[in-house]
Amino acid sequence: MTISVKVKSCIERASWIRKMFEEGALLRRIHGEQNVFDFTLGNPSVEPPEAFRRELLQLAQHPVPGMHRYMNNAGYEETRSAVAEILSEGSLQSVEAHHVVMTCGAGGALNVVLKTVLNPGEEVIILTPFFVEYKFYVDNHGGVTKEVWTDRENFQLDLEAIEAAIGPNTRAVIINSPNNPTGVIYPQEDLQALGELLARKERELQRTIFVISDEPYARIVYDGQSVPSIFSCVKNSVIVTSHSKDLALPGERIGYLAANPAMAECDEFIEGAIFCNRVLGFVNAPALAQRLVAKLQKERVDIEEYREKRDLLYDHLTGLGFQMVKPGGAFYLFPRSPLPDDLEFVRMAQKQNILLVPGTGFGAPGFFRIAYCIDAEIIRRSLPAWEQVAKEVGL
Amino acid sequence: MTISVKVKSCIERASWIRKMFEEGALLRRIHGEQNVFDFTLGNPSVEPPEAFRRELLQLAQHPVPGMHRYMNNAGYEETRSAVAEILSEGSLQSVEAHHVVMTCGAGGALNVVLKTVLNPGEEVIILTPFFVEYKFYVDNHGGVTKEVWTDRENFQLDLEAIEAAIGPNTRAVIINSPNNPTGVIYPQEDLQALGELLARKERELQRTIFVISDEPYARIVYDGQSVPSIFSCVKNSVIVTSHSKDLALPGERIGYLAANPAMAECDEFIEGAIFCNRVLGFVNAPALAQRLVAKLQKERVDIEEYREKRDLLYDHLTGLGFQMVKPGGAFYLFPRSPLPDDLEFVRMAQKQNILLVPGTGFGAPGFFRIAYCIDAEIIRRSLPAWEQVAKEVGL
């Protein structure tokens, strides 16, 4: 055996996902790109805001000496300040540059935070349905995930279930709002209640329990909603996020982590995070992207476009009898599977050239995920195929 | 305690390095930027080749739709092909795109490879003097480093010592040629002997032992020398590298790993590496940089400039009585400390505003490192200060 036993077994277990992708690719070859309705990937089809292109052109035309060199592992002061300013705006806390570490996306930020805080065998609570990478991220750093269901009707926090899951080894709770895969936003009062619960548990267990708030969709919200600042609700909280979705830059790997200024031993936490950002091999977030996003903290992609897609699909599918929560943010729908076996349903939809991810992939059998961050035209063309699927399952 | 016990202790142990940097910053404030001779950082002061600026401008003026989206976790096919073509040129092996995974720099590549191959407690041999990050990288993935000295006279491979260190838990040997901190290049015959040694040990121990060849300086070589292809010398070998030095892009985090096509179960290794690149949170190498370096595989920074700096310092210092190997590549000198205690020597040099890294930082007490990738003007201005130091230590 050449590769590690664990990595080998992960690859083998993931083979069904690969098989699904391969079948999707095959369908595209057979039926043509435009006739396969691929709702599987959270890879925005939109382009970055015009301001991004403008800033990139400006920088390419007038390069700044040294702009591709190493900088402080935490990132450019200018970028960290710009991020801190935006975070302060929505929060009771005054966030400053030294509370922020620029990272290679939210995936990088999560790994950095987990390595910073986890001792071997400590537990991280993740909320079902969950982004499947969380399990790998926690395992990377010797932690153990504990899965706690959200409310199965509305996917909101189940505080009793979270309380029951907290024990002497709990180090963190990862939350993700607006949520992938459900699209729901956690309201301020629930986050405040979570903060109170954790403060009580911290006293009881005499240990710090972090909320790691994964927020890449925080600026993709609809109907005048907004995402409450976790810093106003939970003392020992860390934001991890990226510009993958709000500026449509997922390939550029640009994000950050920010520590609640109210956190106990905040300076030590940040120092640890900078060290981990370095030794995990990220070293620093990409220099060019850092320089660009420093100027784009108030920009975002066209949210109306996403809202229209959400409404189009939500209305059509609920009209056909599918059951789902109407999401307030992100670009996912997470309907109940009309068949008890979500994998069977996904295979059935595939026969109509509709590609979906089964809820099982998020620890939530009995549901399926639709990523609607694709061309509106493809969504429209998919509508009759959805009707066919609804008919076949007897809706 | 909020952060992990291990991270806290790493930060505390690293405090002397931080103290050194803080003292350097203080000196700059007191004496002015131009009067402090900072030889501590491998952060090239040169700018990327003109072709890089041209390609960046071209791309900014004519953006390609979707160019900031996620791509395959392994990177763009076009970039992987361009890398494979260059690697094939110098090798007996025909390297193809599917042997290459684009990464966030060599630091990212090393972490990906180590996670891919290491089972808990397995050993990785590193060669003293070593790049200190290797120890953190191996520890990140549950491995144990075993330090083996190179020949203390010329810093070349000590094959007997390596053989003696190989045991039933050995999984890999990391080599770095041209070397940081010594600048030496390992000749073809030594690498071939290493390959033979490992093949014999692999048969004996019935396990795969990788050579992980860390090569960011492979294109920074002098006097008509070249770096032999590890693929022609060691069957189970992996190249990890970046364009941080050869294209002067360290801040952009663009590099790659490549597996020897002759490797046992090469496809499985690459599949594992792609998986690890994803779950470690890198996800993919930055999209923009990938697109640019695809076109720049034959470009490099001006090597003559580096050679002149090497010669200037080498001639001056050896003239003053310092003893060192004349390096064939990279941009470091690694002289013997004229005082038995290299930390004491570094402190003494600091009094002349010369900032150095003690050999202790590379596991090699009794030496010190000079990074000469700084402005030639600063090097020239440092020459009298070196004379003063030589006088003080009685050279």
PDB file of C-alpha atoms in Angstrom, chain A residues 195-326:
ATOM      1  CA  GLY A 195     -24.706  32.182  23.417  1.00  0.00           C
ATOM      2  CA  GLU A 196     -26.414  31.963  26.800  1.00  0.00           C
ATOM      3  CA  LEU A 197     -26.476  28.176  26.694  1.00  0.00           C
ATOM      4  CA  LEU A 198     -22.761  28.017  25.903  1.00  0.00           C
ATOM      5  CA  ALA A 199     -21.828  30.576  28.561  1.00  0.00           C
ATOM      6  CA  ARG A 200     -23.682  28.456  31.122  1.00  0.00           C
ATOM      7  CA  LYS A 201     -22.026  25.258  29.913  1.00  0.00           C
ATOM      8  CA  GLU A 202     -18.593  26.932  29.916  1.00  0.00           C
ATOM      9  CA  ARG A 203     -19.028  27.850  33.592  1.00  0.00           C
ATOM     10  CA  GLU A 204     -20.343  24.407  34.406  1.00  0.00           C
ATOM     11  CA  LEU A 205     -17.563  22.536  32.591  1.00  0.00           C
ATOM     12  CA  GLN A 206     -14.838  25.109  33.250  1.00  0.00           C
ATOM     13  CA  ARG A 207     -13.717  25.222  29.639  1.00  0.00           C
ATOM     14  CA  THR A 208     -13.986  27.391  26.546  1.00  0.00           C
ATOM     15  CA  ILE A 209     -16.508  26.239  23.938  1.00  0.00           C
ATOM     16  CA  PHE A 210     -16.251  28.110  20.651  1.00  0.00           C
ATOM     17  CA  VAL A 211     -18.924  28.845  18.119  1.00  0.00           C
ATOM     18  CA  ILE A 212     -17.275  28.677  14.708  1.00  0.00           C
ATOM     19  CA  SER A 213     -19.630  30.550  12.429  1.00  0.00           C
ATOM     20  CA  ASP A 214     -19.119  29.586   8.785  1.00  0.00           C
ATOM     21  CA  GLU A 215     -20.654  32.461   6.820  1.00  0.00           C
ATOM     22  CA  PRO A 216     -19.789  32.414   3.116  1.00  0.00           C
ATOM     23  CA  TYR A 217     -23.449  33.109   2.277  1.00  0.00           C
ATOM     24  CA  ALA A 218     -23.879  35.984   4.747  1.00  0.00           C
ATOM     25  CA  ARG A 219     -24.358  38.508   1.931  1.00  0.00           C
ATOM     26  CA  ILE A 220     -26.587  36.280  -0.169  1.00  0.00           C
ATOM     27  CA  VAL A 221     -29.906  36.872   1.592  1.00  0.00           C
ATOM     28  CA  TYR A 222     -33.376  37.688   0.293  1.00  0.00           C
ATOM     29  CA  ASP A 223     -36.583  39.502   1.168  1.00  0.00           C
ATOM     30  CA  GLY A 224     -34.838  42.196   3.218  1.00  0.00           C
ATOM     31  CA  GLN A 225     -33.490  39.677   5.708  1.00  0.00           C
ATOM     32  CA  SER A 226     -30.038  39.979   7.231  1.00  0.00           C
ATOM     33  CA  VAL A 227     -27.658  37.704   9.091  1.00  0.00           C
ATOM     34  CA  PRO A 228     -27.232  38.697  12.746  1.00  0.00           C
ATOM     35  CA  SER A 229     -23.659  39.272  13.919  1.00  0.00           C
ATOM     36  CA  ILE A 230     -22.491  36.242  15.860  1.00  0.00           C
ATOM     37  CA  PHE A 231     -20.151  38.586  17.755  1.00  0.00           C
ATOM     38  CA  SER A 232     -23.205  40.245  19.303  1.00  0.00           C
ATOM     39  CA  CYS A 233     -24.613  36.891  20.422  1.00  0.00           C
ATOM     40  CA  VAL A 234     -21.802  34.528  21.442  1.00  0.00           C
ATOM     41  CA  LYS A 235     -18.717  35.646  23.361  1.00  0.00           C
ATOM     42  CA  ASN A 236     -16.278  32.947  22.292  1.00  0.00           C
ATOM     43  CA  SER A 237     -17.089  33.082  18.610  1.00  0.00           C
ATOM     44  CA  VAL A 238     -15.049  33.060  15.428  1.00  0.00           C
ATOM     45  CA  ILE A 239     -16.255  33.958  11.956  1.00  0.00           C
ATOM     46  CA  VAL A 240     -14.851  31.960   9.046  1.00  0.00           C
ATOM     47  CA  THR A 241     -15.874  32.999   5.583  1.00  0.00           C
ATOM     48  CA  SER A 242     -14.781  33.697   2.034  1.00  0.00           C
ATOM     49  CA  HIS A 243     -15.550  35.793  -0.999  1.00  0.00           C
ATOM     50  CA  SER A 244     -16.283  32.664  -3.013  1.00  0.00           C
ATOM     51  CA  LYS A 245     -20.001  33.360  -3.161  1.00  0.00           C
ATOM     52  CA  ASP A 246     -20.568  37.080  -2.505  1.00  0.00           C
ATOM     53  CA  LEU A 247     -17.916  38.147  -5.042  1.00  0.00           C
ATOM     54  CA  ALA A 248     -18.157  34.908  -7.074  1.00  0.00           C
ATOM     55  CA  LEU A 249     -14.438  34.134  -6.646  1.00  0.00           C
ATOM     56  CA  PRO A 250     -14.417  30.521  -5.430  1.00  0.00           C
ATOM     57  CA  GLY A 251     -11.414  29.539  -7.545  1.00  0.00           C
ATOM     58  CA  GLU A 252      -9.267  32.339  -6.103  1.00  0.00           C
ATOM     59  CA  ARG A 253      -9.280  30.986  -2.536  1.00  0.00           C
ATOM     60  CA  ILE A 254      -9.750  34.243  -0.706  1.00  0.00           C
ATOM     61  CA  GLY A 255     -11.403  34.402   2.685  1.00  0.00           C
ATOM     62  CA  TYR A 256     -10.703  35.191   6.295  1.00  0.00           C
ATOM     63  CA  LEU A 257     -11.232  34.314   9.916  1.00  0.00           C
ATOM     64  CA  ALA A 258     -12.124  36.892  12.561  1.00  0.00           C
ATOM     65  CA  ALA A 259     -12.169  36.459  16.321  1.00  0.00           C
ATOM     66  CA  ASN A 260     -14.770  38.096  18.530  1.00  0.00           C
ATOM     67  CA  PRO A 261     -12.900  40.930  20.294  1.00  0.00           C
ATOM     68  CA  ALA A 262     -14.828  39.939  23.427  1.00  0.00           C
ATOM     69  CA  MET A 263     -13.288  36.448  23.374  1.00  0.00           C
ATOM     70  CA  ALA A 264     -11.200  35.296  26.336  1.00  0.00           C
ATOM     71  CA  GLU A 265      -7.485  35.467  25.435  1.00  0.00           C
ATOM     72  CA  CYS A 266      -8.257  36.807  21.986  1.00  0.00           C
ATOM     73  CA  ASP A 267      -4.645  37.794  21.231  1.00  0.00           C
ATOM     74  CA  GLU A 268      -3.429  34.298  21.980  1.00  0.00           C
ATOM     75  CA  PHE A 269      -6.113  32.837  19.740  1.00  0.00           C
ATOM     76  CA  ILE A 270      -5.096  35.073  16.846  1.00  0.00           C
ATOM     77  CA  GLU A 271      -1.416  34.343  17.386  1.00  0.00           C
ATOM     78  CA  GLY A 272      -2.247  30.632  17.297  1.00  0.00           C
ATOM     79  CA  ALA A 273      -4.297  31.067  14.128  1.00  0.00           C
ATOM     80  CA  ILE A 274      -1.481  32.936  12.364  1.00  0.00           C
ATOM     81  CA  PHE A 275       0.928  30.152  13.342  1.00  0.00           C
ATOM     82  CA  CYS A 276      -1.478  27.473  12.071  1.00  0.00           C
ATOM     83  CA  ASN A 277      -2.102  29.383   8.833  1.00  0.00           C
ATOM     84  CA  ARG A 278       1.656  29.222   8.308  1.00  0.00           C
ATOM     85  CA  VAL A 279       2.413  25.638   9.280  1.00  0.00           C
ATOM     86  CA  LEU A 280      -0.595  24.101   7.540  1.00  0.00           C
ATOM     87  CA  GLY A 281       1.153  25.286   4.375  1.00  0.00           C
ATOM     88  CA  PHE A 282      -1.258  28.052   3.451  1.00  0.00           C
ATOM     89  CA  VAL A 283       1.448  30.561   4.538  1.00  0.00           C
ATOM     90  CA  ASN A 284      -0.775  33.485   3.531  1.00  0.00           C
ATOM     91  CA  ALA A 285      -3.922  34.130   1.503  1.00  0.00           C
ATOM     92  CA  PRO A 286      -3.114  34.839  -2.171  1.00  0.00           C
ATOM     93  CA  ALA A 287      -1.580  38.325  -2.393  1.00  0.00           C
ATOM     94  CA  LEU A 288      -3.349  39.568  -5.522  1.00  0.00           C
ATOM     95  CA  ALA A 289      -6.807  38.565  -4.309  1.00  0.00           C
ATOM     96  CA  GLN A 290      -6.137  40.126  -0.896  1.00  0.00           C
ATOM     97  CA  ARG A 291      -5.293  43.433  -2.522  1.00  0.00           C
ATOM     98  CA  LEU A 292      -8.445  43.333  -4.659  1.00  0.00           C
ATOM     99  CA  VAL A 293     -10.968  42.382  -1.986  1.00  0.00           C
ATOM    100  CA  ALA A 294      -9.645  45.127   0.301  1.00  0.00           C
ATOM    101  CA  LYS A 295     -11.388  47.525  -2.075  1.00  0.00           C
ATOM    102  CA  LEU A 296     -14.532  45.434  -2.582  1.00  0.00           C
ATOM    103  CA  GLN A 297     -15.927  44.878   0.893  1.00  0.00           C
ATOM    104  CA  LYS A 298     -19.162  46.677  -0.005  1.00  0.00           C
ATOM    105  CA  GLU A 299     -19.596  44.961  -3.363  1.00  0.00           C
ATOM    106  CA  ARG A 300     -21.533  41.817  -4.055  1.00  0.00           C
ATOM    107  CA  VAL A 301     -22.963  39.849  -6.948  1.00  0.00           C
ATOM    108  CA  ASP A 302     -26.515  40.546  -8.113  1.00  0.00           C
ATOM    109  CA  ILE A 303     -28.717  39.024  -5.398  1.00  0.00           C
ATOM    110  CA  GLU A 304     -31.931  39.650  -7.315  1.00  0.00           C
ATOM    111  CA  GLU A 305     -30.793  37.176  -9.941  1.00  0.00           C
ATOM    112  CA  TYR A 306     -30.463  34.486  -7.268  1.00  0.00           C
ATOM    113  CA  ARG A 307     -33.786  35.429  -5.702  1.00  0.00           C
ATOM    114  CA  GLU A 308     -35.549  35.036  -9.038  1.00  0.00           C
ATOM    115  CA  LYS A 309     -34.035  31.597  -9.481  1.00  0.00           C
ATOM    116  CA  ARG A 310     -35.066  30.608  -5.976  1.00  0.00           C
ATOM    117  CA  ASP A 311     -38.630  31.781  -6.558  1.00  0.00           C
ATOM    118  CA  LEU A 312     -38.894  30.152  -9.951  1.00  0.00           C
ATOM    119  CA  LEU A 313     -37.856  26.749  -8.621  1.00  0.00           C
ATOM    120  CA  TYR A 314     -39.550  27.024  -5.240  1.00  0.00           C
ATOM    121  CA  ASP A 315     -42.885  27.994  -6.805  1.00  0.00           C
ATOM    122  CA  HIS A 316     -42.678  25.358  -9.495  1.00  0.00           C
ATOM    123  CA  LEU A 317     -41.666  22.536  -7.171  1.00  0.00           C
ATOM    124  CA  THR A 318     -44.087  23.319  -4.356  1.00  0.00           C
ATOM    125  CA  GLY A 319     -46.757  23.650  -7.045  1.00  0.00           C
ATOM    126  CA  LEU A 320     -45.915  20.103  -8.098  1.00  0.00           C
ATOM    127  CA  GLY A 321     -46.299  18.900  -4.510  1.00  0.00           C
ATOM    128  CA  PHE A 322     -42.658  18.844  -3.334  1.00  0.00           C
ATOM    129  CA  GLN A 323     -42.283  19.869   0.298  1.00  0.00           C
ATOM    130  CA  MET A 324     -39.521  22.220   1.413  1.00  0.00           C
ATOM    131  CA  VAL A 325     -38.637  25.203   3.588  1.00  0.00           C
ATOM    132  CA  LYS A 326     -38.504  28.478   1.657  1.00  0.00           C
TER     133      LYS A 326
END
